[in-house]
Structure formats: C-alpha cells, structure tokens
Short mmCIF file of C-alpha atoms in Angstrom, two decimals:
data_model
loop_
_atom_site.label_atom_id
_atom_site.label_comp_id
_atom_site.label_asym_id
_atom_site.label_seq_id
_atom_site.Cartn_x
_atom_site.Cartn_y
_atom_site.Cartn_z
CA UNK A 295 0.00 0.00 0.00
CA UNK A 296 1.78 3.28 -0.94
CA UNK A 297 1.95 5.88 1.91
CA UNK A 298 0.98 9.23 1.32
CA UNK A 299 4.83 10.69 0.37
CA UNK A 300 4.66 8.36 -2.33
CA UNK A 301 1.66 9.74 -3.36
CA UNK A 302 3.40 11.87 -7.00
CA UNK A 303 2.20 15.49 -6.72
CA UNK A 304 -0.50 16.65 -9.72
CA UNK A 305 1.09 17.94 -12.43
CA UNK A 306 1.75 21.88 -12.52
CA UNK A 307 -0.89 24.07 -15.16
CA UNK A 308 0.25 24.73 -17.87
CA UNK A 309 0.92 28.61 -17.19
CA UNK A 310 0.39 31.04 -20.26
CA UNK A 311 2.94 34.44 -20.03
CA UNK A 312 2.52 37.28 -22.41
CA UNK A 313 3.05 41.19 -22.51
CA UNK A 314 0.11 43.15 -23.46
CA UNK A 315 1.37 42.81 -27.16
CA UNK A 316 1.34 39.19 -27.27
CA UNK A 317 -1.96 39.10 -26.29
CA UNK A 318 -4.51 38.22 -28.72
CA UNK A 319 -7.70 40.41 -28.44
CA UNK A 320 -10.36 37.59 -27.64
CA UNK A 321 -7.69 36.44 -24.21
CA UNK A 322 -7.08 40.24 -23.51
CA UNK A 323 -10.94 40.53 -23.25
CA UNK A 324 -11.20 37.14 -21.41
CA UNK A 325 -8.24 38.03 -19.00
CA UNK A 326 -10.30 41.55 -17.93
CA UNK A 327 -13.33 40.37 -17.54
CA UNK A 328 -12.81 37.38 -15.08
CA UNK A 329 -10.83 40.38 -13.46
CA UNK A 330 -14.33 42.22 -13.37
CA UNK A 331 -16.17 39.28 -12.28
CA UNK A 332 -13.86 38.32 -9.07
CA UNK A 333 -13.43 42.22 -8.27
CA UNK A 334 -16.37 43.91 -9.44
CA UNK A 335 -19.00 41.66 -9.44
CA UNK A 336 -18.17 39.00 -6.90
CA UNK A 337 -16.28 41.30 -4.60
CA UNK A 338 -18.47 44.76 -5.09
CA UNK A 339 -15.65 46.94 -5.36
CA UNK A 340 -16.41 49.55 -8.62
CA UNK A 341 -13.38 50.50 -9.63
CA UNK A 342 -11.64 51.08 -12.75
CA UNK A 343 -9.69 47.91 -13.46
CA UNK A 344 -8.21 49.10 -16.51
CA UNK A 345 -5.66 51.88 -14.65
CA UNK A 346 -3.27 51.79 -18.21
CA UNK A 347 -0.38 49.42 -16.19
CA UNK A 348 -1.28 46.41 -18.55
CA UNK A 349 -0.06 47.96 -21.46
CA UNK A 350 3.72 48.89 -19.84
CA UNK A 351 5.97 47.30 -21.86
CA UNK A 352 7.44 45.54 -18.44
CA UNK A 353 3.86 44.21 -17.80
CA UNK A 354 3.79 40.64 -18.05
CA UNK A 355 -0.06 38.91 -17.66
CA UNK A 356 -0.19 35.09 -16.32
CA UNK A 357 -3.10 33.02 -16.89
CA UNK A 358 -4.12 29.32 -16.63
CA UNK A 359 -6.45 27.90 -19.37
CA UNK A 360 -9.38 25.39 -18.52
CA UNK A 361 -11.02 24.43 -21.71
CA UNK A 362 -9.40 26.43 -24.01
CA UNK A 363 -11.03 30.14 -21.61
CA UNK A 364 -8.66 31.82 -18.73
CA UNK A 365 -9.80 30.67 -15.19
CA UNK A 366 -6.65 32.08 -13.29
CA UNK A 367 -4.79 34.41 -13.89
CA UNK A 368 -2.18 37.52 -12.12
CA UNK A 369 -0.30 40.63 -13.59
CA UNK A 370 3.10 40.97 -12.97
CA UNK A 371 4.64 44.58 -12.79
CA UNK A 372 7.83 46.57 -12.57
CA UNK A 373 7.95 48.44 -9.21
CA UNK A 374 10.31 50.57 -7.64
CA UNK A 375 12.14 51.74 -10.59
CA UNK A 376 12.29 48.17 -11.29
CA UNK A 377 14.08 47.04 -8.22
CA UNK A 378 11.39 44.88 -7.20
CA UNK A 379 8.22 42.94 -9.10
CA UNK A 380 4.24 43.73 -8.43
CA UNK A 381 2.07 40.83 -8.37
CA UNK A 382 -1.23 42.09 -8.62
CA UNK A 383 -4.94 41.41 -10.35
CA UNK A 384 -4.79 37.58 -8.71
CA UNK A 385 -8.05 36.51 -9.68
CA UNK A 386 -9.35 32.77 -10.13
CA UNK A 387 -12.92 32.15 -11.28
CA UNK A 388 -15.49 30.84 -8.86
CA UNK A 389 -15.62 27.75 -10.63
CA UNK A 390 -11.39 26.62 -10.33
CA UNK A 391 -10.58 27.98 -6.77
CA UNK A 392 -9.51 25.60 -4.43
CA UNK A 393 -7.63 23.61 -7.30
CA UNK A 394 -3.88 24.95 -6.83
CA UNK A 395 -4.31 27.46 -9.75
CA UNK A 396 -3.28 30.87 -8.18
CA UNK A 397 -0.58 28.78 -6.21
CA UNK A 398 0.91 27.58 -9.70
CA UNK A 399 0.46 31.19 -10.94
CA UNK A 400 2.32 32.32 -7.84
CA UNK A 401 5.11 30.15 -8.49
CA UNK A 402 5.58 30.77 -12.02
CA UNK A 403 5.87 34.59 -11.31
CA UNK A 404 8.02 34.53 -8.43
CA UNK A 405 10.10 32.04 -11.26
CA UNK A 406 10.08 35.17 -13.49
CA UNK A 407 11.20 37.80 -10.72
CA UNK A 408 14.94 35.65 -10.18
CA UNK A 409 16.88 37.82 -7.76
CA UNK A 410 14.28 40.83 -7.22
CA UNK A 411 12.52 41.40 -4.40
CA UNK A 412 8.42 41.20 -5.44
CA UNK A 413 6.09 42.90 -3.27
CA UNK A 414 1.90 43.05 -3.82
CA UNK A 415 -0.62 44.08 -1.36
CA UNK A 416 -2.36 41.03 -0.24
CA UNK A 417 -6.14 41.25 0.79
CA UNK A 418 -5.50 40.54 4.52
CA UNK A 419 -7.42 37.33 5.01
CA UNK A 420 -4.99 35.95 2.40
CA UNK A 421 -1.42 36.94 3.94
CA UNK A 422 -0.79 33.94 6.17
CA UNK A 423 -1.56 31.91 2.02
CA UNK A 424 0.64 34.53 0.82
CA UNK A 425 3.39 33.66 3.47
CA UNK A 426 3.41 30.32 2.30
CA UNK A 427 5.21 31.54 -0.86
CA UNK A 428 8.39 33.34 1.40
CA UNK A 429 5.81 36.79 1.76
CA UNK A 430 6.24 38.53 5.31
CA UNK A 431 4.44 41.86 6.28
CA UNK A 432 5.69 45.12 4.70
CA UNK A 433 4.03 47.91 6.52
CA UNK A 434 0.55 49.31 7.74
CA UNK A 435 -2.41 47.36 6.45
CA UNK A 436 -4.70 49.82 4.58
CA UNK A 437 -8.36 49.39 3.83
CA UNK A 438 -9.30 49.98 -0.01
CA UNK A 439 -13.07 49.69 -1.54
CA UNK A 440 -14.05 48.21 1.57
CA UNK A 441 -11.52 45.27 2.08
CA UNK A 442 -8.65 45.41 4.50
CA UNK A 443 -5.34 44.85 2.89
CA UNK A 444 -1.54 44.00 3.76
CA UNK A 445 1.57 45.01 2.23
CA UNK A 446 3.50 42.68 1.55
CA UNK A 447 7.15 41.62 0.47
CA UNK A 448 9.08 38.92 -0.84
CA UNK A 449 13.47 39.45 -0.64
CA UNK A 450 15.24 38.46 -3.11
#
C-alpha cells in the first residue's frame, strides 16, 4: 500500500505568459473580464480595473487555461524603478478555486522575478496563504473599496 509521500504530486498548469502585445484580443478581453467578475461583481468593489499598467511594456499577464477560456490568472509589474516585481490582479474564477491554480500562478511569477525582491498588497485574510510563498508583512495594512489589505514583500 503506498503511503501518502509516495503519493506523486499533480502535475503543474500549464501557465500562459505574455506582454500586453502578445496578447490576442479575444484572451485580452477574457483576461479583464474574469478580473471584473472576481473584483467587481463578486467582490463589489467599482473600480476602474483598466488603470493603463497592462499595457507597460514591463507588464507581463499570467493566466491558466481550462477548456481552451482563462480561469486564473495575475499581472506581474515593474515596481520601484524596477528594483522589485508587483504581483497584482490575482483573480481565479469561482468555478477553479480551491484547485492549486493561483498557487501555480504564484510560483511561475516569483520564477520570473529571479533575484528581485516582489512585493503586492495582499487582501489581509490571504497573507498567512501569501506567506506560504516566502511573503512577510511590509508595513501598515490599509483598507481599499471596503476590504482590509496588507503590504506585503518577498526578498530576493
């Protein structure tokens, strides 16, 4: 009977990683609007998603495919002068969460940062998930559209 270390791990996603150029129009729409489902919808915070950082040339966008449509995905950003990474926009559709997808995200991002420290502001019932990855506190929490948030960092 095999014991549960022997147990092989589920195979990682396969993760998709493109600038805003790369994208093709019909997975740039896709990408947004699960954004505006998790945020806006699901999460009632009206805000303008679109805030012009997806097109920086630095901007990379991560995303996990189920079926052929995005179900996961992140942003990754240049912060700091580009000292340090931004993971931000981590948003998994109702329908995948729970499956490892924003942890395979995670990884494949932190993959991308090497050396640099990568920071993002975690909503605060996620920071002790967040920690998990190597995150630790990086200043005052901060409430924003109604949700209490934590700074966080990651050291290179």
């Amino acid at each position: 009977m095999p014991h549960e270390l022997d147990t092989p791990s589920p195979p990682e996603p396969p993760v998709r990683v493109a600038t805003f150029e790369q994208l093709d129009v019909h997975t740039a729409y896709r990408l947004w609007a699960l954004r505006s489902q998790v945020f806006v919808v699901e999460q009632d915070c009206p805000y303008l998603d679109l805030d012009g950082r997806d097109a920086e040339p630095s901007a990379r966008h991560l995303w996990v495919e189920v079926d052929g449509l995005p179900v996961s995905t992140l942003r990754l950003l240049e912060d700091d002068g580009g000292r340090a990474l931004r993971i931000g926009r981590v948003a998994t559709a109702e329908s995948a969460r729970g499956t490892g997808l924003a942890a395979a995200l995670l990884r494949a991002a932190l993959g991308l940062a090497g050396e640099r420290d990568v920071v993002l502001d975690a909503q605060s019932h996620l920071a002790d998930w967040y920690a998990g990855f190597g995150f630790a506190p990086d200043g005052r929490g901060f409430v924003e559209d109604g949700i209490p948030h934590t700074p966080m960092r990651r050291r290179g």
